[in-house]
PDB file of C-alpha atoms and ligand atoms in Angstrom:
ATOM      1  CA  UNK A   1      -8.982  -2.902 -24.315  1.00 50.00           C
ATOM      2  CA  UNK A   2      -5.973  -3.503 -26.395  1.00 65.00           C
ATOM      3  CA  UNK A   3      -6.868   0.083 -28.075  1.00 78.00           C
ATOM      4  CA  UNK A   4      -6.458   1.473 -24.217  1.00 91.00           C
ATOM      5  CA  UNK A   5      -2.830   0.011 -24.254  1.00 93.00           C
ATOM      6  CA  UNK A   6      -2.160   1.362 -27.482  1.00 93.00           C
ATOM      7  CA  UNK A   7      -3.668   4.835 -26.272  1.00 92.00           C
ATOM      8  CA  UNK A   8      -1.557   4.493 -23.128  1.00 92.00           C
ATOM      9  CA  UNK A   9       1.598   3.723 -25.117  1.00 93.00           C
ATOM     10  CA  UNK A  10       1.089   6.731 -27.736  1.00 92.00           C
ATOM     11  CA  UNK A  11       0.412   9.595 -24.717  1.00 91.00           C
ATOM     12  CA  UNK A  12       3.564   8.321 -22.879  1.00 91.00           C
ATOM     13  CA  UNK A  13       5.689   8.791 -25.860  1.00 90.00           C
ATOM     14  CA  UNK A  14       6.904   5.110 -25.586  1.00 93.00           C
ATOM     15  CA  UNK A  15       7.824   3.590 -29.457  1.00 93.00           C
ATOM     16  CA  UNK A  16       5.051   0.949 -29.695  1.00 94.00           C
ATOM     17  CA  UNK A  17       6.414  -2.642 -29.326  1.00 95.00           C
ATOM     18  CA  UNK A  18       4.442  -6.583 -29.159  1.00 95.00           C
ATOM     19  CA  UNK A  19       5.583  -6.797 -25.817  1.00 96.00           C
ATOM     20  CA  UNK A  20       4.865  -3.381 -24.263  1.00 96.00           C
ATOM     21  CA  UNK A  21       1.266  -3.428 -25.832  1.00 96.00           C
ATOM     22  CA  UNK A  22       0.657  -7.061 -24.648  1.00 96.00           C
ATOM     23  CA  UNK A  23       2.347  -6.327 -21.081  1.00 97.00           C
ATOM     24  CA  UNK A  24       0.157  -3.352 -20.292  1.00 96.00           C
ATOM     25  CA  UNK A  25      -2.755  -5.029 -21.526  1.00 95.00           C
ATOM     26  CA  UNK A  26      -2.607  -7.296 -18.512  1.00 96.00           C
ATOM     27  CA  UNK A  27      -2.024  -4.254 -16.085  1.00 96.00           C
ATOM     28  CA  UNK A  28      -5.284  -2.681 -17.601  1.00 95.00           C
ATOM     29  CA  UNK A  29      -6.860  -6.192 -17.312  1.00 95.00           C
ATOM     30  CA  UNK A  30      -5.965  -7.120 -13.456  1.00 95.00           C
ATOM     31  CA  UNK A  31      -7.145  -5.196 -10.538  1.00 93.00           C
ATOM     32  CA  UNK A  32      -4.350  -6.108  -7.950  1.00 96.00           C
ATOM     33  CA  UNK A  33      -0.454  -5.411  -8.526  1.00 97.00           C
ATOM     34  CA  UNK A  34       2.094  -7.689 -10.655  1.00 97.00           C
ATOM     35  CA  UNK A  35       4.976  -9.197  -9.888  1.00 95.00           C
ATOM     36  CA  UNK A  36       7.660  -9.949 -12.571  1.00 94.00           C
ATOM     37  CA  UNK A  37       6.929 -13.787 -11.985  1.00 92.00           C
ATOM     38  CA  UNK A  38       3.452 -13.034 -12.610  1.00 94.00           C
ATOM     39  CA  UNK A  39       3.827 -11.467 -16.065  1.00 96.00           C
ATOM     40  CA  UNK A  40       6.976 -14.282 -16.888  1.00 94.00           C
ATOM     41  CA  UNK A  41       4.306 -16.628 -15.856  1.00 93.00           C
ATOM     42  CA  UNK A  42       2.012 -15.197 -18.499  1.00 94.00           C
ATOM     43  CA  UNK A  43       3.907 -13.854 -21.633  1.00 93.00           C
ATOM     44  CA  UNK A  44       6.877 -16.182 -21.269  1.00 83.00           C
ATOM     45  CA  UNK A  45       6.318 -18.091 -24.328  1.00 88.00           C
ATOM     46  CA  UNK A  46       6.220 -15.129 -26.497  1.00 93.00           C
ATOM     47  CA  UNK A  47       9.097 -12.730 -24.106  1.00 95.00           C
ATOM     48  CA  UNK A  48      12.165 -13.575 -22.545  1.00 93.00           C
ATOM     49  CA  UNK A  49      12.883 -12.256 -19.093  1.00 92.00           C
ATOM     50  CA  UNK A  50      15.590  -9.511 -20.003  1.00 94.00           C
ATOM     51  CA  UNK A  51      12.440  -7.855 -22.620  1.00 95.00           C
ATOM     52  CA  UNK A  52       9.889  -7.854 -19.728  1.00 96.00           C
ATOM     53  CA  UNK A  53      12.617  -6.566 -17.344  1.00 95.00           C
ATOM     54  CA  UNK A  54      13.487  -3.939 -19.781  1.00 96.00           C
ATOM     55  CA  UNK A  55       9.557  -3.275 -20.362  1.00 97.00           C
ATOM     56  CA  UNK A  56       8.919  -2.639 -16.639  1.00 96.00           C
ATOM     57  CA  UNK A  57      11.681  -0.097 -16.324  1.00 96.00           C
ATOM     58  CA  UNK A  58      10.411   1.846 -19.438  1.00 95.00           C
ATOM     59  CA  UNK A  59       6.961   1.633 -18.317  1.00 96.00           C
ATOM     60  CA  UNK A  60       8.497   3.187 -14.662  1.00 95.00           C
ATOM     61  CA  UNK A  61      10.572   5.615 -16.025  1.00 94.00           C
ATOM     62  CA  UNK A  62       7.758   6.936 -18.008  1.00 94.00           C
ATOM     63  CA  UNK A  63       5.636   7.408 -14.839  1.00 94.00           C
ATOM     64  CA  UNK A  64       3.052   4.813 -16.422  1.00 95.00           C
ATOM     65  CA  UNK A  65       3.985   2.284 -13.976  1.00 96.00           C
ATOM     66  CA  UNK A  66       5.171   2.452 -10.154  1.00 95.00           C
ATOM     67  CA  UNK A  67       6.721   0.017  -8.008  1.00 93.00           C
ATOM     68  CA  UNK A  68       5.635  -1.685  -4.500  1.00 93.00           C
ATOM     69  CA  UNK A  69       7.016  -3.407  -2.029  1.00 86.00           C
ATOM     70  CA  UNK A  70       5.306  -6.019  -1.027  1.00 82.00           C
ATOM     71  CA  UNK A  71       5.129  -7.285   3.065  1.00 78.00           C
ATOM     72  CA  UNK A  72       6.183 -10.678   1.364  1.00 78.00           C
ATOM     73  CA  UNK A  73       9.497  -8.875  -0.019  1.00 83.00           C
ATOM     74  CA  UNK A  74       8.254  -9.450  -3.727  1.00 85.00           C
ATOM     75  CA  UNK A  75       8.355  -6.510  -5.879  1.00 93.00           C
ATOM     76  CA  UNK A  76       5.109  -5.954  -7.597  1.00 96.00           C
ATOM     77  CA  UNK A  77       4.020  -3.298 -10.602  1.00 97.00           C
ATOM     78  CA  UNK A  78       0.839  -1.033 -10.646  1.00 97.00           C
ATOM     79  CA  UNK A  79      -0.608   1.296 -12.833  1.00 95.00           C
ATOM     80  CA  UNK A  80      -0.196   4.708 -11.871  1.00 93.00           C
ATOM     81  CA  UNK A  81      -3.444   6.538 -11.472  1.00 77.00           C
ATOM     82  CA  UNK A  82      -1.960  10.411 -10.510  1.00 65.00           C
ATOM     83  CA  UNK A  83      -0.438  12.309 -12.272  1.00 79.00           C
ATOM     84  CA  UNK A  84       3.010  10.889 -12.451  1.00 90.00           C
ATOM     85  CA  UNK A  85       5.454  11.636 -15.310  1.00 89.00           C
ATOM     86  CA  UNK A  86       8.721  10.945 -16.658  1.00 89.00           C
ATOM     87  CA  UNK A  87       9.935  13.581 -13.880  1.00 87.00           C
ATOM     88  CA  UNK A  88       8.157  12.623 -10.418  1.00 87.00           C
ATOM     89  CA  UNK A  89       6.006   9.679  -9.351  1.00 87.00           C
ATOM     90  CA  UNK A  90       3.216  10.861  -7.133  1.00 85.00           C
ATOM     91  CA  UNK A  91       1.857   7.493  -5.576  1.00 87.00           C
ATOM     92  CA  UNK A  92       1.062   8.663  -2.130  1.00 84.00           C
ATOM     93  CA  UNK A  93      -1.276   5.842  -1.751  1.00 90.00           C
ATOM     94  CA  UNK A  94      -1.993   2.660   0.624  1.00 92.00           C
ATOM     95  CA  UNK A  95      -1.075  -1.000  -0.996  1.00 94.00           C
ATOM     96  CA  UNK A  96      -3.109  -3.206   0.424  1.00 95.00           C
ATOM     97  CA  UNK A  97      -1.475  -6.988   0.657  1.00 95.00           C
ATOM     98  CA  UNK A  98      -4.384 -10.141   0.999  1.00 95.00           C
ATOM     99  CA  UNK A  99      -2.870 -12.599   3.127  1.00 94.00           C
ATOM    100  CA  UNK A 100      -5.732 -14.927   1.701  1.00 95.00           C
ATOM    101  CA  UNK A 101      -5.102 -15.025  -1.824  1.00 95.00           C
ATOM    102  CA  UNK A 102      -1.451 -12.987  -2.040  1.00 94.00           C
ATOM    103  CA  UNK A 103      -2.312  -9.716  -3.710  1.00 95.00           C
ATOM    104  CA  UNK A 104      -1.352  -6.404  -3.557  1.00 96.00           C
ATOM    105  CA  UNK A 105      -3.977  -3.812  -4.293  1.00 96.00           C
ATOM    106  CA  UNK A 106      -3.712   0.006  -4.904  1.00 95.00           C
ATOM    107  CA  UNK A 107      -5.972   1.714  -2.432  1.00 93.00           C
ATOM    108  CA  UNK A 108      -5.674   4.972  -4.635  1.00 88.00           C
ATOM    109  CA  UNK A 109      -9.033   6.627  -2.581  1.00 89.00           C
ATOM    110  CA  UNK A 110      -6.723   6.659   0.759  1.00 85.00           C
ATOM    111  CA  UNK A 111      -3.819   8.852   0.367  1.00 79.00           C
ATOM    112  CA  UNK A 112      -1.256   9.480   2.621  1.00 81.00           C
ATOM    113  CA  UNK A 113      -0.797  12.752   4.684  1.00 81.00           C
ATOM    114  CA  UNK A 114       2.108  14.662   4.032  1.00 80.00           C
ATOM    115  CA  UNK A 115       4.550  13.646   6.919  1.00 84.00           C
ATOM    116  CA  UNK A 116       6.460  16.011   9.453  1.00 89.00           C
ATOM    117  CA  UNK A 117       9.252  14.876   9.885  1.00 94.00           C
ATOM    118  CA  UNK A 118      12.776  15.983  12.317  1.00 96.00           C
ATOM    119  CA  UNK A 119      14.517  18.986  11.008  1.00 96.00           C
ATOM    120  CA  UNK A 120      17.369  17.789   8.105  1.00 96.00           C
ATOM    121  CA  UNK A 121      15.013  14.461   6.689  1.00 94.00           C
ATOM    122  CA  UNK A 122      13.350  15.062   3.511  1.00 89.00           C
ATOM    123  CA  UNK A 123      11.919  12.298   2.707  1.00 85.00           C
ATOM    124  CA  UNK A 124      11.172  11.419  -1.118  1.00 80.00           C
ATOM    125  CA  UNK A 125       8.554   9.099  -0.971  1.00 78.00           C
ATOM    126  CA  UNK A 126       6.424   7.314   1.559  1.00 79.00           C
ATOM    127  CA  UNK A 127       5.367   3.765   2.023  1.00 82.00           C
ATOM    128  CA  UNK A 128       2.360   2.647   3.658  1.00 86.00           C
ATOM    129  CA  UNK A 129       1.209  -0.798   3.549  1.00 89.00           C
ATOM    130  CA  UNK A 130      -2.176  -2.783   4.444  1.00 92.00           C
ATOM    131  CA  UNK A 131      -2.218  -6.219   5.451  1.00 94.00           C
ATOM    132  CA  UNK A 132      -5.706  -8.357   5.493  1.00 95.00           C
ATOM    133  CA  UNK A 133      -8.151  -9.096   3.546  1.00 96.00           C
ATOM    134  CA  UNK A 134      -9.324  -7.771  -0.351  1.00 96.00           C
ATOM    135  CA  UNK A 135     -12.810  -6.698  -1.211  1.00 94.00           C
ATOM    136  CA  UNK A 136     -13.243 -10.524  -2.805  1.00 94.00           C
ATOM    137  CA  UNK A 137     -11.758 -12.684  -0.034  1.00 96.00           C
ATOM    138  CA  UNK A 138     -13.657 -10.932   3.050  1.00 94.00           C
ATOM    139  CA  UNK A 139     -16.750 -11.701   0.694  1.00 91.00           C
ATOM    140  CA  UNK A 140     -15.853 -14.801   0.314  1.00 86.00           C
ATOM    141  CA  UNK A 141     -15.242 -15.265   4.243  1.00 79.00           C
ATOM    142  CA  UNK A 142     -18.625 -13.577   4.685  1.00 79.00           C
ATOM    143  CA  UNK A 143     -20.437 -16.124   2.634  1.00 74.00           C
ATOM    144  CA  UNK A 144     -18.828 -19.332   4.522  1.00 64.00           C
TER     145      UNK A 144
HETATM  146 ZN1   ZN B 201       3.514   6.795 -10.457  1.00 90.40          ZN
HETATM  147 ZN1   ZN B 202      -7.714 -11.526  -1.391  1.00 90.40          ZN
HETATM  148 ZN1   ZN B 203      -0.104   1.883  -6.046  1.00 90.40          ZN
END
């Protein structure tokens, strides 16, 4: 795993540091989306806030990472599965928010349809969000 991260690193031309290796580690380790808190949470006894902050933006400005925003308001961090680069993120998928236990997924099988919209709106990038439950709560509902 930690040999994906340092893959990962290496083909996104980012200089290979502790904190990026041990910070994409977890992204490559967690199915749902992370929130800065979540990774603080985590790493903090090794990273202070500014180098995670700093790690996050390098990691998005690289196209390795993209940002969601969650229904909650919380800004979370995925691993970008298209084709994005340093140039263009292309993340035209659903996030899918549990309201059971709080995650955000990337639903990267649903994308979104390119939008018509009025003449003079371009619009960049789209947002569509999911609200219910993940693959592991509505089994766990299921169960009960
Ligand atoms: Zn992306
Ligand atoms: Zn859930
Ligand atoms: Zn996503």
């Amino acid at each position: 795993m930690t040999k994906q991260a340092q893959e990962l690193i290496k083909a996104y031309g980012l200089r290979k540091t502790s904190c990026r290796l041990d910070i994409l580690h977890l992204f490559l380790t967690n199915e749902h989306a992370l929130a800065h808190a979540d990774i603080e949470q985590t790493l903090n006894d090794r990273y202070d806030r500014v180098t995670i902050y700093r790690t996050l933006y390098a990691f998005k400005e690289k196209g390795l990472l993209h940002s969601i925003n969650d229904v909650s308001g919380a800004i979370k961090y995925a691993l970008c599965q298209e084709a994005c680069d340093q140039h263009q993120h292309y993340d035209n998928h659903i996030h899918f928010s549990c309201t059971a236990c709080g995650q955000t997924f990337c639903i990267s099988e649903v994308h979104i349809p390119p939008m018509q919209l009025p003449a003079g709106y371009k619009a960049d990038k789209l947002h569509f969000s999911a609200e219910g439950l993940c693959k592991t709560c509505s089994q766990a509902t299921a169960q009960n």
